[in-house]
Amino acid sequence: MKKIVLLVLIFISSNSYSQENNILERLSALKNNGKIWYNIDGYSVTSEILKNSFDEKGLQKVFRKYKISDSDTKTKDSQINYNNLFITKQQKISENNFQTNNYYFVENADKTTLVIWFIKNGKTDKETEEKLVNAIIENKIPETNFVQMQISSINFADRKVELGNNCYWTFLNTVQCPYSGEMNWSIHKTLDDAKEAVENQLNLTKLEKGGKVTSEEIIDIDFEGVQTKAKKLAFDFTGVTSTLAGMSGGESLTIYYVAENIRNKNISCVMSFWNNDQINPETKLPALLEKLMKLK
């Protein structure tokens, strides 16, 4: 009896973990200019098929394209279902912030090379990377995970959010609505990972040159019907030259950083607006942010 109970517990534990790491529940993808972009767990991922052959001569050209040097360690990942080389490189962004670049060079059936490039600030998850690489190689990502280049609505944690015709992607899972706000988000395996993602974005914002943080506080908000807290940051660009400010014409940026479990999905979300955006005097928010949050 003890053995049967133990086997049942192992099965339940294993099954729960596999459900927890079902990448398709967290993945979004976009086809653009011969590449496919993916967003999952705060990763920015691209895949691209190159005509270069998967041999020493062909890979030398591929490595040059991706700035891979002879000194970079190249290993084979046994969890990838096809012949491959894996390379990891880390870039220091600030004293406590590092960006990891993980490259998977995979041999296609026709001997050409598939490159899948993962970029993430903070902790990485090798299992999730390997699951996604195998799904890409085997063409197992459903069309329902792909978004269209032209958008009038978005799927936000299983809720359809209408945007109208004035919004566009500036990056996958990053929406800009001129004079109505901007947002980016990701779905994560764990809430802790979502919290780390918004904290990393906050730290990167503080490194933005040409401006200064004028206030930082924790506030209460209603986010998708859930009472939670967000970090509110005010960033001032008055009298300085900044590419970020120059694109909007604004002088100050208000940003909300929030990580929360919404409809059983762990969401990291950063929402912002400029002082010259169209702000609703009743909600004190622009139209895009009004669709997701309420100030308390």
mmCIF file of C-alpha atoms in Angstrom:
data_model
loop_
_atom_site.group_PDB
_atom_site.id
_atom_site.type_symbol
_atom_site.label_atom_id
_atom_site.label_comp_id
_atom_site.label_asym_id
_atom_site.label_seq_id
_atom_site.Cartn_x
_atom_site.Cartn_y
_atom_site.Cartn_z
ATOM 1 C CA MET A 1 0.000 0.000 0.000
ATOM 2 C CA LYS A 2 2.819 2.399 0.858
ATOM 3 C CA LYS A 3 4.368 1.811 -2.582
ATOM 4 C CA ILE A 4 1.054 2.538 -4.314
ATOM 5 C CA VAL A 5 0.591 5.760 -2.330
ATOM 6 C CA LEU A 6 4.156 6.797 -3.130
ATOM 7 C CA LEU A 7 3.640 6.161 -6.834
ATOM 8 C CA VAL A 8 0.415 8.189 -6.797
ATOM 9 C CA LEU A 9 2.179 11.080 -5.061
ATOM 10 C CA ILE A 10 5.019 10.966 -7.581
ATOM 11 C CA PHE A 11 2.528 10.961 -10.455
ATOM 12 C CA ILE A 12 0.591 13.906 -9.009
ATOM 13 C CA SER A 13 3.782 15.857 -8.360
ATOM 14 C CA SER A 14 5.145 15.140 -11.832
ATOM 15 C CA ASN A 15 1.849 15.956 -13.519
ATOM 16 C CA SER A 16 1.491 19.224 -11.571
ATOM 17 C CA TYR A 17 4.992 20.278 -12.514
ATOM 18 C CA SER A 18 4.457 19.511 -16.217
ATOM 19 C CA GLN A 19 1.278 21.573 -16.168
ATOM 20 C CA GLU A 20 3.126 24.354 -14.400
ATOM 21 C CA ASN A 21 5.714 24.434 -17.159
ATOM 22 C CA ASN A 22 3.317 24.195 -20.081
ATOM 23 C CA ILE A 23 5.103 26.742 -22.247
ATOM 24 C CA LEU A 24 2.221 27.090 -24.702
ATOM 25 C CA GLU A 25 0.067 28.635 -21.961
ATOM 26 C CA ARG A 26 2.639 31.405 -21.526
ATOM 27 C CA LEU A 27 3.958 31.825 -25.057
ATOM 28 C CA SER A 28 3.155 34.468 -27.655
ATOM 29 C CA ALA A 29 4.794 34.683 -31.075
ATOM 30 C CA LEU A 30 4.989 37.047 -34.043
ATOM 31 C CA LYS A 31 6.323 36.495 -37.570
ATOM 32 C CA ASN A 32 8.177 39.490 -38.991
ATOM 33 C CA ASN A 33 10.779 39.984 -41.748
ATOM 34 C CA GLY A 34 11.894 36.369 -41.968
ATOM 35 C CA LYS A 35 12.254 35.962 -38.210
ATOM 36 C CA ILE A 36 9.883 34.748 -35.540
ATOM 37 C CA TRP A 37 9.767 36.606 -32.232
ATOM 38 C CA TYR A 38 8.628 34.962 -29.011
ATOM 39 C CA ASN A 39 7.744 36.217 -25.528
ATOM 40 C CA ILE A 40 7.671 33.971 -22.477
ATOM 41 C CA ASP A 41 8.711 34.380 -18.828
ATOM 42 C CA GLY A 42 10.245 37.778 -19.517
ATOM 43 C CA TYR A 43 12.460 36.364 -22.265
ATOM 44 C CA SER A 44 12.855 38.022 -25.642
ATOM 45 C CA VAL A 45 13.434 35.209 -28.134
ATOM 46 C CA THR A 46 14.045 35.153 -31.875
ATOM 47 C CA SER A 47 14.380 32.249 -34.286
ATOM 48 C CA GLU A 48 15.815 32.470 -37.774
ATOM 49 C CA ILE A 49 16.674 29.897 -40.436
ATOM 50 C CA LEU A 50 19.946 30.617 -42.218
ATOM 51 C CA LYS A 51 21.084 29.015 -45.474
ATOM 52 C CA ASN A 52 24.533 28.385 -44.031
ATOM 53 C CA SER A 53 25.372 24.694 -43.711
ATOM 54 C CA PHE A 54 25.711 23.175 -40.260
ATOM 55 C CA ASP A 55 29.400 22.375 -40.617
ATOM 56 C CA GLU A 56 32.637 24.094 -39.662
ATOM 57 C CA LYS A 57 32.714 26.385 -42.680
ATOM 58 C CA GLY A 58 29.035 27.345 -42.529
ATOM 59 C CA LEU A 59 29.003 27.832 -38.763
ATOM 60 C CA GLN A 60 31.997 30.169 -38.898
ATOM 61 C CA LYS A 61 29.888 32.614 -40.920
ATOM 62 C CA VAL A 62 26.912 32.151 -38.590
ATOM 63 C CA PHE A 63 29.062 32.773 -35.528
ATOM 64 C CA ARG A 64 30.419 35.976 -37.031
ATOM 65 C CA LYS A 65 26.865 37.187 -37.669
ATOM 66 C CA TYR A 66 25.997 36.636 -33.988
ATOM 67 C CA LYS A 67 29.363 37.883 -32.668
ATOM 68 C CA ILE A 68 30.361 34.481 -31.326
ATOM 69 C CA SER A 69 34.140 34.247 -30.907
ATOM 70 C CA ASP A 70 36.476 31.239 -31.017
ATOM 71 C CA SER A 71 36.978 31.573 -27.264
ATOM 72 C CA ASP A 72 33.257 31.231 -26.482
ATOM 73 C CA THR A 73 32.531 27.772 -25.064
ATOM 74 C CA LYS A 74 30.395 25.645 -27.373
ATOM 75 C CA THR A 75 28.637 22.571 -26.004
ATOM 76 C CA LYS A 76 25.985 20.116 -27.180
ATOM 77 C CA ASP A 77 22.684 20.186 -25.291
ATOM 78 C CA SER A 78 21.525 16.580 -24.883
ATOM 79 C CA GLN A 79 17.931 17.713 -24.202
ATOM 80 C CA ILE A 80 17.593 19.132 -27.721
ATOM 81 C CA ASN A 81 16.232 16.562 -30.147
ATOM 82 C CA TYR A 82 18.529 17.506 -33.053
ATOM 83 C CA ASN A 83 22.220 18.066 -33.598
ATOM 84 C CA ASN A 84 23.075 21.389 -31.946
ATOM 85 C CA LEU A 85 25.579 23.692 -30.326
ATOM 86 C CA PHE A 86 24.770 25.795 -27.274
ATOM 87 C CA ILE A 87 26.558 29.004 -26.291
ATOM 88 C CA THR A 88 25.864 31.268 -23.329
ATOM 89 C CA LYS A 89 27.179 34.797 -22.847
ATOM 90 C CA GLN A 90 26.511 37.266 -20.059
ATOM 91 C CA GLN A 91 26.602 41.039 -20.245
ATOM 92 C CA LYS A 92 26.826 43.282 -17.186
ATOM 93 C CA ILE A 93 24.208 46.037 -17.341
ATOM 94 C CA SER A 94 24.785 47.508 -13.888
ATOM 95 C CA GLU A 95 26.289 46.454 -10.572
ATOM 96 C CA ASN A 96 23.438 44.048 -9.799
ATOM 97 C CA ASN A 97 21.906 43.537 -13.232
ATOM 98 C CA PHE A 98 23.076 41.079 -15.855
ATOM 99 C CA GLN A 99 21.695 40.209 -19.285
ATOM 100 C CA THR A 100 22.081 36.601 -20.375
ATOM 101 C CA ASN A 101 22.262 35.677 -24.059
ATOM 102 C CA ASN A 102 21.710 31.977 -24.733
ATOM 103 C CA TYR A 103 22.188 30.781 -28.319
ATOM 104 C CA TYR A 104 21.023 27.459 -29.741
ATOM 105 C CA PHE A 105 22.460 26.623 -33.173
ATOM 106 C CA VAL A 106 20.523 23.652 -34.532
ATOM 107 C CA GLU A 107 20.998 21.514 -37.656
ATOM 108 C CA ASN A 108 17.897 21.376 -39.832
ATOM 109 C CA ALA A 109 16.875 18.300 -41.808
ATOM 110 C CA ASP A 110 18.228 19.956 -44.986
ATOM 111 C CA LYS A 111 21.600 20.617 -43.246
ATOM 112 C CA THR A 112 20.978 24.363 -42.935
ATOM 113 C CA THR A 113 21.200 26.172 -39.594
ATOM 114 C CA LEU A 114 18.406 27.270 -37.277
ATOM 115 C CA VAL A 115 19.392 29.928 -34.741
ATOM 116 C CA ILE A 116 17.292 30.461 -31.609
ATOM 117 C CA TRP A 117 18.466 33.343 -29.426
ATOM 118 C CA PHE A 118 17.191 33.868 -25.866
ATOM 119 C CA ILE A 119 17.737 37.204 -24.096
ATOM 120 C CA LYS A 120 16.789 37.790 -20.476
ATOM 121 C CA ASN A 121 17.695 40.034 -17.569
ATOM 122 C CA GLY A 122 17.878 38.080 -14.332
ATOM 123 C CA LYS A 123 17.476 34.361 -13.717
ATOM 124 C CA THR A 124 17.136 32.044 -16.696
ATOM 125 C CA ASP A 125 15.379 28.657 -16.912
ATOM 126 C CA LYS A 126 17.167 26.042 -19.008
ATOM 127 C CA GLU A 127 14.236 23.632 -19.020
ATOM 128 C CA THR A 128 11.868 26.250 -20.454
ATOM 129 C CA GLU A 129 14.448 27.190 -23.094
ATOM 130 C CA GLU A 130 14.889 23.555 -24.137
ATOM 131 C CA LYS A 131 11.129 22.966 -24.301
ATOM 132 C CA LEU A 132 10.703 25.991 -26.560
ATOM 133 C CA VAL A 133 13.657 25.064 -28.789
ATOM 134 C CA ASN A 134 12.236 21.568 -29.341
ATOM 135 C CA ALA A 135 8.754 22.968 -30.016
ATOM 136 C CA ILE A 136 10.188 25.384 -32.612
ATOM 137 C CA ILE A 137 12.269 22.680 -34.310
ATOM 138 C CA GLU A 138 9.336 20.284 -34.478
ATOM 139 C CA ASN A 139 6.867 22.964 -35.569
ATOM 140 C CA LYS A 140 4.615 22.304 -32.575
ATOM 141 C CA ILE A 141 3.599 25.874 -31.787
ATOM 142 C CA PRO A 142 -0.113 26.317 -32.668
ATOM 143 C CA GLU A 143 -1.267 29.246 -34.765
ATOM 144 C CA THR A 144 -3.349 30.357 -31.778
ATOM 145 C CA ASN A 145 -0.105 31.416 -30.064
ATOM 146 C CA PHE A 146 0.746 33.797 -32.918
ATOM 147 C CA VAL A 147 -0.400 37.414 -32.965
ATOM 148 C CA GLN A 148 -0.962 39.568 -36.035
ATOM 149 C CA MET A 149 1.237 42.513 -36.980
ATOM 150 C CA GLN A 150 -1.791 44.802 -37.245
ATOM 151 C CA ILE A 151 -3.753 44.879 -34.007
ATOM 152 C CA SER A 152 -7.112 46.215 -32.910
ATOM 153 C CA SER A 153 -7.204 44.039 -29.773
ATOM 154 C CA ILE A 154 -4.878 41.956 -27.613
ATOM 155 C CA ASN A 155 -5.216 38.773 -25.594
ATOM 156 C CA PHE A 156 -4.223 39.826 -22.092
ATOM 157 C CA ALA A 157 -4.128 36.820 -19.753
ATOM 158 C CA ASP A 158 -7.114 35.225 -21.505
ATOM 159 C CA ARG A 159 -9.132 38.432 -21.717
ATOM 160 C CA LYS A 160 -9.700 40.186 -25.026
ATOM 161 C CA VAL A 161 -8.828 43.868 -24.651
ATOM 162 C CA GLU A 162 -10.132 46.112 -27.429
ATOM 163 C CA LEU A 163 -7.640 48.784 -28.528
ATOM 164 C CA GLY A 164 -9.208 50.416 -31.581
ATOM 165 C CA ASN A 165 -7.158 51.155 -34.674
ATOM 166 C CA ASN A 166 -4.573 53.575 -33.313
ATOM 167 C CA CYS A 167 -2.270 51.152 -31.471
ATOM 168 C CA TYR A 168 0.667 49.116 -32.709
ATOM 169 C CA TRP A 169 3.433 46.790 -31.565
ATOM 170 C CA THR A 170 6.758 48.431 -30.814
ATOM 171 C CA PHE A 171 7.999 44.979 -29.811
ATOM 172 C CA LEU A 172 6.247 41.681 -29.146
ATOM 173 C CA ASN A 173 3.975 42.119 -26.100
ATOM 174 C CA THR A 174 4.755 45.834 -26.108
ATOM 175 C CA VAL A 175 1.873 48.044 -27.238
ATOM 176 C CA GLN A 176 2.059 51.770 -27.989
ATOM 177 C CA CYS A 177 -1.121 53.817 -28.291
ATOM 178 C CA PRO A 178 -0.173 57.402 -29.240
ATOM 179 C CA TYR A 179 -1.344 59.863 -26.569
ATOM 180 C CA SER A 180 -3.149 56.993 -24.804
ATOM 181 C CA GLY A 181 -0.294 55.167 -23.071
ATOM 182 C CA GLU A 182 2.040 52.227 -23.536
ATOM 183 C CA MET A 183 2.399 48.833 -21.892
ATOM 184 C CA ASN A 184 4.493 45.687 -21.991
ATOM 185 C CA TRP A 185 3.798 42.371 -20.311
ATOM 186 C CA SER A 186 4.847 38.756 -20.052
ATOM 187 C CA ILE A 187 3.341 35.563 -18.632
ATOM 188 C CA HIS A 188 5.620 33.673 -16.232
ATOM 189 C CA LYS A 189 5.913 30.185 -14.774
ATOM 190 C CA THR A 190 6.020 31.599 -11.240
ATOM 191 C CA LEU A 191 4.912 34.810 -9.563
ATOM 192 C CA ASP A 192 8.403 35.273 -8.137
ATOM 193 C CA ASP A 193 9.786 35.327 -11.671
ATOM 194 C CA ALA A 194 7.172 37.930 -12.648
ATOM 195 C CA LYS A 195 8.170 40.079 -9.661
ATOM 196 C CA GLU A 196 11.836 39.814 -10.596
ATOM 197 C CA ALA A 197 11.023 40.842 -14.174
ATOM 198 C CA VAL A 198 9.310 44.103 -13.168
ATOM 199 C CA GLU A 199 12.088 44.847 -10.682
ATOM 200 C CA ASN A 200 14.662 44.403 -13.453
ATOM 201 C CA GLN A 201 12.674 46.726 -15.731
ATOM 202 C CA LEU A 202 12.523 49.274 -12.934
ATOM 203 C CA ASN A 203 16.296 49.135 -12.477
ATOM 204 C CA LEU A 204 16.861 49.493 -16.229
ATOM 205 C CA THR A 205 14.575 52.544 -16.306
ATOM 206 C CA LYS A 206 16.675 54.184 -13.620
ATOM 207 C CA LEU A 207 19.729 53.735 -15.852
ATOM 208 C CA GLU A 208 18.076 55.725 -18.668
ATOM 209 C CA LYS A 209 20.351 58.616 -19.526
ATOM 210 C CA GLY A 210 19.017 62.124 -20.034
ATOM 211 C CA GLY A 211 16.484 62.140 -17.233
ATOM 212 C CA LYS A 212 16.046 61.697 -13.499
ATOM 213 C CA VAL A 213 13.693 59.944 -11.105
ATOM 214 C CA THR A 214 11.654 62.542 -9.229
ATOM 215 C CA SER A 215 9.519 60.184 -7.140
ATOM 216 C CA GLU A 216 9.142 56.502 -6.346
ATOM 217 C CA GLU A 217 6.382 54.996 -4.232
ATOM 218 C CA ILE A 218 4.274 51.891 -3.609
ATOM 219 C CA ILE A 219 0.580 52.462 -4.293
ATOM 220 C CA ASP A 220 -2.654 50.449 -4.108
ATOM 221 C CA ILE A 221 -4.361 49.695 -7.412
ATOM 222 C CA ASP A 222 -7.060 47.518 -8.909
ATOM 223 C CA PHE A 223 -5.352 45.487 -11.614
ATOM 224 C CA GLU A 224 -7.714 43.423 -13.776
ATOM 225 C CA GLY A 225 -10.139 43.213 -10.865
ATOM 226 C CA VAL A 226 -7.479 42.156 -8.347
ATOM 227 C CA GLN A 227 -6.579 44.432 -5.438
ATOM 228 C CA THR A 228 -2.795 44.660 -5.414
ATOM 229 C CA LYS A 229 0.153 47.013 -5.153
ATOM 230 C CA ALA A 230 2.246 48.648 -7.850
ATOM 231 C CA LYS A 231 5.439 50.606 -7.821
ATOM 232 C CA LYS A 232 4.893 54.075 -9.286
ATOM 233 C CA LEU A 233 7.840 55.933 -10.756
ATOM 234 C CA ALA A 234 7.959 59.508 -12.038
ATOM 235 C CA PHE A 235 10.757 60.230 -14.511
ATOM 236 C CA ASP A 236 11.542 63.802 -15.556
ATOM 237 C CA PHE A 237 13.198 64.838 -18.822
ATOM 238 C CA THR A 238 12.719 68.620 -18.520
ATOM 239 C CA GLY A 239 15.505 70.592 -20.172
ATOM 240 C CA VAL A 240 17.483 67.536 -21.285
ATOM 241 C CA THR A 241 18.025 65.723 -24.561
ATOM 242 C CA SER A 242 16.727 62.163 -24.608
ATOM 243 C CA THR A 243 15.779 59.836 -27.449
ATOM 244 C CA LEU A 244 12.962 58.448 -25.309
ATOM 245 C CA ALA A 245 11.488 61.877 -24.585
ATOM 246 C CA GLY A 246 12.154 63.166 -28.084
ATOM 247 C CA MET A 247 9.945 60.499 -29.634
ATOM 248 C CA SER A 248 6.944 61.536 -27.534
ATOM 249 C CA GLY A 249 7.464 65.271 -27.153
ATOM 250 C CA GLY A 250 6.718 64.864 -23.448
ATOM 251 C CA GLU A 251 8.737 66.115 -20.501
ATOM 252 C CA SER A 252 7.769 63.619 -17.785
ATOM 253 C CA LEU A 253 6.880 59.953 -17.767
ATOM 254 C CA THR A 254 4.741 58.142 -15.184
ATOM 255 C CA ILE A 255 5.321 54.389 -14.963
ATOM 256 C CA TYR A 256 3.518 51.641 -13.047
ATOM 257 C CA TYR A 257 5.250 48.314 -12.355
ATOM 258 C CA VAL A 258 3.035 45.431 -11.248
ATOM 259 C CA ALA A 259 3.334 41.643 -10.905
ATOM 260 C CA GLU A 260 0.228 39.666 -10.009
ATOM 261 C CA ASN A 261 -1.631 36.394 -10.572
ATOM 262 C CA ILE A 262 -4.484 37.169 -12.956
ATOM 263 C CA ARG A 263 -6.906 34.434 -13.989
ATOM 264 C CA ASN A 264 -4.377 31.815 -12.852
ATOM 265 C CA LYS A 265 -1.594 33.412 -14.899
ATOM 266 C CA ASN A 266 1.473 35.061 -13.375
ATOM 267 C CA ILE A 267 1.764 38.427 -15.099
ATOM 268 C CA SER A 268 4.523 41.023 -15.139
ATOM 269 C CA CYS A 269 3.258 44.292 -16.561
ATOM 270 C CA VAL A 270 4.710 47.771 -16.965
ATOM 271 C CA MET A 271 2.337 50.586 -17.965
ATOM 272 C CA SER A 272 3.291 54.185 -18.672
ATOM 273 C CA PHE A 273 2.139 57.525 -20.036
ATOM 274 C CA TRP A 274 3.593 60.948 -20.826
ATOM 275 C CA ASN A 275 2.464 64.244 -19.371
ATOM 276 C CA ASN A 276 1.184 65.299 -22.811
ATOM 277 C CA ASP A 277 -0.960 62.173 -23.269
ATOM 278 C CA GLN A 278 -4.745 62.496 -23.103
ATOM 279 C CA ILE A 279 -5.506 61.903 -19.421
ATOM 280 C CA ASN A 280 -9.003 61.247 -18.123
ATOM 281 C CA PRO A 281 -9.441 63.753 -15.242
ATOM 282 C CA GLU A 282 -11.717 61.313 -13.386
ATOM 283 C CA THR A 283 -9.446 58.255 -13.477
ATOM 284 C CA LYS A 284 -6.169 60.215 -13.841
ATOM 285 C CA LEU A 285 -5.139 57.668 -16.462
ATOM 286 C CA PRO A 286 -4.962 57.568 -20.281
ATOM 287 C CA ALA A 287 -7.255 55.281 -22.288
ATOM 288 C CA LEU A 288 -4.928 52.261 -22.553
ATOM 289 C CA LEU A 289 -4.128 52.091 -18.849
ATOM 290 C CA GLU A 290 -7.810 52.553 -17.953
ATOM 291 C CA LYS A 291 -8.520 49.210 -19.616
ATOM 292 C CA LEU A 292 -6.276 47.369 -17.146
ATOM 293 C CA MET A 293 -6.049 49.280 -13.877
ATOM 294 C CA LYS A 294 -7.750 51.671 -11.492
ATOM 295 C CA LEU A 295 -6.072 53.943 -8.969
ATOM 296 C CA LYS A 296 -7.267 53.579 -5.365
#
